Tab-separated table of C-alpha atoms in Angstrom:
chain	number	residue	atom	x	y	z
A	222	UNK	CA	2.181	-31.733	-24.463
A	223	UNK	CA	2.327	-28.104	-23.988
A	224	UNK	CA	4.451	-25.632	-25.705
A	225	UNK	CA	6.802	-23.018	-24.270
A	226	UNK	CA	8.001	-20.242	-26.555
A	227	UNK	CA	10.573	-17.506	-25.893
A	228	UNK	CA	11.744	-14.799	-28.212
A	229	UNK	CA	14.191	-12.002	-27.538
A	230	UNK	CA	14.327	-9.084	-30.040
A	231	UNK	CA	17.156	-6.584	-30.454
A	232	UNK	CA	14.612	-4.254	-32.077
A	233	UNK	CA	11.072	-3.217	-31.746
A	234	UNK	CA	7.639	-4.661	-32.220
A	235	UNK	CA	5.436	-2.512	-34.498
A	236	UNK	CA	1.856	-3.361	-35.393
A	237	UNK	CA	0.346	-1.228	-38.112
A	238	UNK	CA	-3.277	-0.406	-38.618
A	239	UNK	CA	-5.485	-3.516	-38.569
A	240	UNK	CA	-2.694	-5.874	-37.468
A	241	UNK	CA	-2.969	-8.236	-34.482
A	242	UNK	CA	-0.150	-9.855	-32.345
A	243	UNK	CA	-1.131	-12.538	-29.909
A	244	UNK	CA	1.367	-13.791	-27.389
A	245	UNK	CA	0.250	-17.198	-25.959
A	246	UNK	CA	-2.080	-19.022	-28.219
A	247	UNK	CA	-5.231	-21.140	-27.815
A	248	UNK	CA	-3.460	-24.360	-26.758
A	249	UNK	CA	-4.450	-25.284	-23.237
A	250	UNK	CA	-0.896	-25.508	-21.963
A	251	UNK	CA	0.836	-22.974	-24.204
A	252	UNK	CA	2.912	-20.099	-22.666
A	253	UNK	CA	5.081	-17.526	-24.291
A	254	UNK	CA	7.601	-14.991	-23.257
A	255	UNK	CA	8.474	-12.074	-25.524
A	256	UNK	CA	11.214	-9.489	-24.965
A	257	UNK	CA	11.215	-6.590	-27.460
A	258	UNK	CA	12.790	-3.204	-26.988
A	259	UNK	CA	9.929	-0.827	-27.899
A	260	UNK	CA	6.298	-1.689	-28.610
A	261	UNK	CA	4.345	0.564	-30.964
A	262	UNK	CA	0.673	-0.201	-31.713
A	263	UNK	CA	-0.478	2.015	-34.447
A	264	UNK	CA	-4.059	2.809	-35.570
A	265	UNK	CA	-6.537	-0.028	-34.976
A	266	UNK	CA	-3.779	-2.620	-34.283
A	267	UNK	CA	-3.760	-4.799	-31.148
A	268	UNK	CA	-1.520	-6.851	-28.946
A	269	UNK	CA	-3.024	-9.575	-26.815
A	270	UNK	CA	-0.946	-11.148	-23.981
A	271	UNK	CA	-2.503	-14.391	-23.121
A	272	UNK	CA	-5.369	-15.522	-25.273
A	273	UNK	CA	-7.448	-18.548	-24.145
A	274	UNK	CA	-4.564	-20.508	-22.770
A	275	UNK	CA	-4.371	-21.856	-19.171
A	276	UNK	CA	-0.628	-21.050	-18.908
A	277	UNK	CA	1.039	-17.694	-18.323
A	278	UNK	CA	2.298	-15.393	-20.898
A	279	UNK	CA	4.642	-12.497	-20.416
A	280	UNK	CA	5.881	-9.505	-22.513
A	281	UNK	CA	8.810	-7.528	-21.172
A	282	UNK	CA	9.753	-4.348	-23.074
A	283	UNK	CA	13.190	-2.892	-22.248
A	284	UNK	CA	12.117	0.355	-23.905
A	285	UNK	CA	8.960	2.288	-24.261
A	286	UNK	CA	5.413	1.129	-25.024
A	287	UNK	CA	3.088	3.458	-27.132
A	288	UNK	CA	-0.484	2.433	-27.703
A	289	UNK	CA	-2.800	3.948	-30.380
A	290	UNK	CA	-4.600	0.670	-30.846
A	291	UNK	CA	-5.496	-1.811	-28.107
A	292	UNK	CA	-3.263	-3.729	-25.714
A	293	UNK	CA	-4.985	-6.502	-23.736
A	294	UNK	CA	-3.449	-8.403	-20.861
A	295	UNK	CA	-5.216	-11.759	-20.339
A	296	UNK	CA	-7.885	-12.084	-23.074
A	297	UNK	CA	-10.668	-14.150	-21.434
A	298	UNK	CA	-7.913	-16.322	-19.998
A	299	UNK	CA	-8.836	-18.194	-16.848
A	300	UNK	CA	-5.262	-18.239	-15.575
A	301	UNK	CA	-3.110	-16.338	-13.117
A	302	UNK	CA	0.058	-14.607	-14.286
A	303	UNK	CA	-0.331	-12.864	-17.680
A	304	UNK	CA	1.993	-9.898	-17.435
A	305	UNK	CA	3.184	-6.774	-19.176
A	306	UNK	CA	6.569	-5.341	-17.831
A	307	UNK	CA	7.809	-2.041	-19.251
A	308	UNK	CA	11.246	-0.759	-18.298
A	309	UNK	CA	10.644	2.581	-20.015
A	310	UNK	CA	7.616	4.803	-20.292
A	311	UNK	CA	4.134	3.862	-21.434
A	312	UNK	CA	1.751	6.087	-23.295
A	313	UNK	CA	-1.879	5.183	-23.920
A	314	UNK	CA	-3.599	7.047	-26.755
A	315	UNK	CA	-5.859	4.055	-27.508
A	316	UNK	CA	-6.851	1.423	-24.971
A	317	UNK	CA	-5.041	-0.587	-22.316
A	318	UNK	CA	-7.233	-3.205	-20.717
A	319	UNK	CA	-7.579	-6.578	-19.115
A	320	UNK	CA	-9.569	-9.239	-20.924
A	321	UNK	CA	-12.898	-10.298	-19.644
A	322	UNK	CA	-14.349	-10.386	-16.090
A	323	UNK	CA	-12.297	-13.423	-15.073
A	324	UNK	CA	-12.523	-14.973	-11.601
A	325	UNK	CA	-9.309	-15.525	-9.445
A	326	UNK	CA	-6.927	-14.242	-12.035
A	327	UNK	CA	-3.898	-11.809	-11.522
A	328	UNK	CA	-3.053	-9.907	-14.622
A	329	UNK	CA	-0.107	-7.519	-13.855
A	330	UNK	CA	1.190	-4.303	-15.364
A	331	UNK	CA	4.553	-3.166	-14.117
A	332	UNK	CA	6.145	0.161	-15.287
A	333	UNK	CA	9.531	1.515	-14.322
A	334	UNK	CA	9.004	4.933	-15.589
A	335	UNK	CA	5.879	7.065	-16.353
A	336	UNK	CA	2.387	6.067	-17.447
A	337	UNK	CA	0.614	8.743	-19.400
A	338	UNK	CA	-2.912	8.182	-20.759
A	339	UNK	CA	-4.804	10.250	-23.360
A	340	UNK	CA	-7.094	7.368	-24.025
A	341	UNK	CA	-8.764	4.556	-21.987
A	342	UNK	CA	-7.333	2.269	-19.331
A	343	UNK	CA	-9.794	-0.337	-18.071
A	344	UNK	CA	-8.961	-3.187	-15.689
A	345	UNK	CA	-11.985	-5.181	-14.523
A	346	UNK	CA	-10.665	-8.745	-14.056
A	347	UNK	CA	-10.976	-9.941	-10.422
A	348	UNK	CA	-7.443	-9.618	-9.257
A	349	UNK	CA	-5.665	-7.276	-11.733
A	350	UNK	CA	-2.672	-5.443	-10.452
A	351	UNK	CA	-0.959	-2.346	-11.561
A	352	UNK	CA	2.441	-1.171	-10.177
A	353	UNK	CA	4.176	2.060	-11.183
A	354	UNK	CA	7.613	1.491	-9.708
A	355	UNK	CA	10.661	3.624	-8.744
A	356	UNK	CA	9.996	7.201	-9.610
A	357	UNK	CA	7.208	6.518	-12.079
A	358	UNK	CA	4.438	9.091	-12.313
A	359	UNK	CA	0.833	8.629	-13.433
A	360	UNK	CA	-0.824	11.287	-15.674
A	361	UNK	CA	-4.537	11.010	-16.694
A	362	UNK	CA	-4.963	13.753	-19.152
A	363	UNK	CA	-8.224	15.581	-19.901
A	364	UNK	CA	-10.696	13.405	-21.768
A	365	UNK	CA	-9.112	10.154	-20.640
A	366	UNK	CA	-10.804	7.567	-18.455
A	367	UNK	CA	-8.819	5.378	-16.072
A	368	UNK	CA	-10.921	2.550	-14.467
A	369	UNK	CA	-9.578	0.144	-11.926
A	370	UNK	CA	-12.552	-2.047	-10.904
A	371	UNK	CA	-10.446	-4.970	-9.456
A	372	UNK	CA	-9.849	-6.699	-6.141
A	373	UNK	CA	-6.101	-6.481	-6.901
A	374	UNK	CA	-3.809	-3.621	-5.746
A	375	UNK	CA	-2.644	-0.499	-7.473
A	376	UNK	CA	0.401	1.484	-6.485
A	377	UNK	CA	1.989	4.673	-7.832
A	378	UNK	CA	5.512	5.478	-6.647
A	379	UNK	CA	5.686	8.956	-8.098
A	380	UNK	CA	3.111	11.732	-8.365
A	381	UNK	CA	-0.400	11.396	-9.870
A	382	UNK	CA	-2.128	14.057	-11.866
A	383	UNK	CA	-5.813	13.509	-12.907
A	384	UNK	CA	-7.063	15.818	-15.556
A	385	UNK	CA	-9.457	13.166	-16.903
A	386	UNK	CA	-11.495	10.626	-14.787
A	387	UNK	CA	-10.157	8.060	-12.317
A	388	UNK	CA	-12.536	5.458	-11.070
A	389	UNK	CA	-12.148	2.625	-8.583
A	390	UNK	CA	-15.394	0.819	-8.139
A	391	UNK	CA	-14.237	-2.295	-6.148
A	392	UNK	CA	-14.280	-2.314	-2.307
A	393	UNK	CA	-11.551	-4.971	-2.146
A	394	UNK	CA	-7.930	-4.339	-2.944
A	395	UNK	CA	-5.611	-1.451	-1.919
A	396	UNK	CA	-4.657	1.727	-3.819
A	397	UNK	CA	-1.524	3.361	-2.567
A	398	UNK	CA	-0.302	6.752	-3.969
A	399	UNK	CA	3.149	7.556	-2.639
A	400	UNK	CA	3.453	11.042	-4.141
A	401	UNK	CA	1.096	13.984	-4.219
A	402	UNK	CA	-2.153	13.404	-6.105
A	403	UNK	CA	-3.493	16.456	-7.950
A	404	UNK	CA	-6.953	16.568	-9.502
A	405	UNK	CA	-6.921	19.466	-11.935
A	406	UNK	CA	-9.882	21.710	-12.986
A	407	UNK	CA	-10.864	19.232	-15.692
A	408	UNK	CA	-10.409	16.131	-13.454
A	409	UNK	CA	-12.717	13.861	-11.633
A	410	UNK	CA	-11.829	11.509	-8.747
A	411	UNK	CA	-14.537	8.825	-8.203
A	412	UNK	CA	-13.794	6.220	-5.527
A	413	UNK	CA	-16.960	6.315	-3.392
A	414	UNK	CA	-17.272	2.395	-3.498
A	415	UNK	CA	-13.946	2.048	-1.673
A	416	UNK	CA	-15.193	2.674	1.908
A	417	UNK	CA	-12.357	1.349	4.155
A	418	UNK	CA	-10.035	4.258	4.894
A	419	UNK	CA	-6.777	1.976	4.681
A	420	UNK	CA	-7.620	0.842	1.068
A	421	UNK	CA	-7.244	4.288	-0.463
A	422	UNK	CA	-3.881	5.786	0.565
A	423	UNK	CA	-2.619	9.221	-0.237
A	424	UNK	CA	0.814	9.089	1.384
A	425	UNK	CA	1.826	12.406	-0.241
A	426	UNK	CA	-1.442	14.249	0.286
A	427	UNK	CA	-4.018	15.360	-2.254
A	428	UNK	CA	-4.838	18.690	-4.003
A	429	UNK	CA	-8.238	19.091	-5.607
A	430	UNK	CA	-9.280	21.745	-8.150
A	431	UNK	CA	-11.910	19.666	-9.874
A	432	UNK	CA	-14.462	17.077	-8.800
A	433	UNK	CA	-13.536	14.807	-5.819
A	434	UNK	CA	-15.917	12.159	-4.408
A	435	UNK	CA	-14.327	9.379	-2.309
A	436	UNK	CA	-15.494	6.827	0.177
A	437	UNK	CA	-12.801	6.377	2.823
A	438	UNK	CA	-9.281	7.768	2.527
A	439	UNK	CA	-6.045	7.513	4.544
A	440	UNK	CA	-3.690	10.452	4.432
A	441	UNK	CA	0.074	10.293	5.075
A	442	UNK	CA	1.253	11.605	8.432
A	443	UNK	CA	1.563	15.445	8.421
A	444	UNK	CA	0.459	15.688	4.757
A	445	UNK	CA	-1.819	18.346	3.331
A	446	UNK	CA	-5.379	18.065	1.834
A	447	UNK	CA	-5.844	21.151	-0.312
A	448	UNK	CA	-9.481	21.716	-1.422
A	449	UNK	CA	-9.340	24.555	-3.988
A	450	UNK	CA	-12.853	23.224	-4.823
A	451	UNK	CA	-15.142	21.245	-2.564
A	452	UNK	CA	-14.313	17.584	-1.715
A	453	UNK	CA	-16.655	14.853	-0.451
A	454	UNK	CA	-15.205	11.998	1.658
A	455	UNK	CA	-18.286	9.976	2.581
A	456	UNK	CA	-16.779	7.305	4.803
A	457	UNK	CA	-14.078	9.103	6.783
A	458	UNK	CA	-10.505	10.256	6.720
A	459	UNK	CA	-7.793	8.629	8.781
A	460	UNK	CA	-4.138	9.620	9.518
A	461	UNK	CA	-1.527	8.235	11.931
A	462	UNK	CA	-0.032	11.805	12.435
A	463	UNK	CA	-2.461	14.549	11.662
A	464	UNK	CA	-3.603	16.263	8.432
A	465	UNK	CA	-3.378	19.819	7.314
A	466	UNK	CA	-6.441	21.065	5.577
A	467	UNK	CA	-6.029	23.993	3.159
A	468	UNK	CA	-7.683	25.782	0.308
A	469	UNK	CA	-10.778	27.851	-0.165
A	470	UNK	CA	-13.129	24.929	-0.651
A	471	UNK	CA	-14.789	22.598	1.854
A	472	UNK	CA	-13.870	19.126	2.780
A	473	UNK	CA	-17.116	17.281	3.652
A	474	UNK	CA	-16.718	14.262	6.015
A	475	UNK	CA	-19.667	12.080	6.943
A	476	UNK	CA	-17.597	10.159	9.450
A	477	UNK	CA	-14.010	10.943	10.523
A	478	UNK	CA	-11.446	9.532	12.876
């Protein structure tokens, strides 16, 4: 028989250097639900949500999540539903990732407040999904790499600032940025693989002062594309209500609607 485990903590989870916490073990039908306040992964520590089980495991933090080590959602687990929910802010100074290139899985990250990364975010499983809810902002600082090579969807309800590198290398799935997306002078936007316009949505417009190379994009009605430096949009730009082009740089369109 399988095992279901649930634990509610009034305090925090802290993993010191070299420590490992696994939620959901190797038993084929084992599932676990963990509800701490804050999560702090220090040094080379790690937290794994869903190991090799075939049942779902969930961690829900009512406070903040800070990662200096590695946090993995769905480690080589051929199952749908491993999840990390954060009601506070999430700061990635180490690595936030999905485990393995699994087929047909949906590993989810849901954050109520801001996600800030100074390290590495790497989601490559087939149907990973990241949702930054409410007024949550995404900040990718200089030197940080944020890769979303998944057929799942990504949504940011607040504003997005890219000072590092943002990459989406999968043509399936939809990215939706509700607020303004700003690529700073140190930033790189690399989504040339996403060719359908309606799968890369800038509902609040985009401002580029760095390197911007996209496939197709859809701009919110009446929003502004500001090219302080040149922008390449290889597969066209679409909008339901017109786009304002501004800035001293050029916006290069191979095909446009």
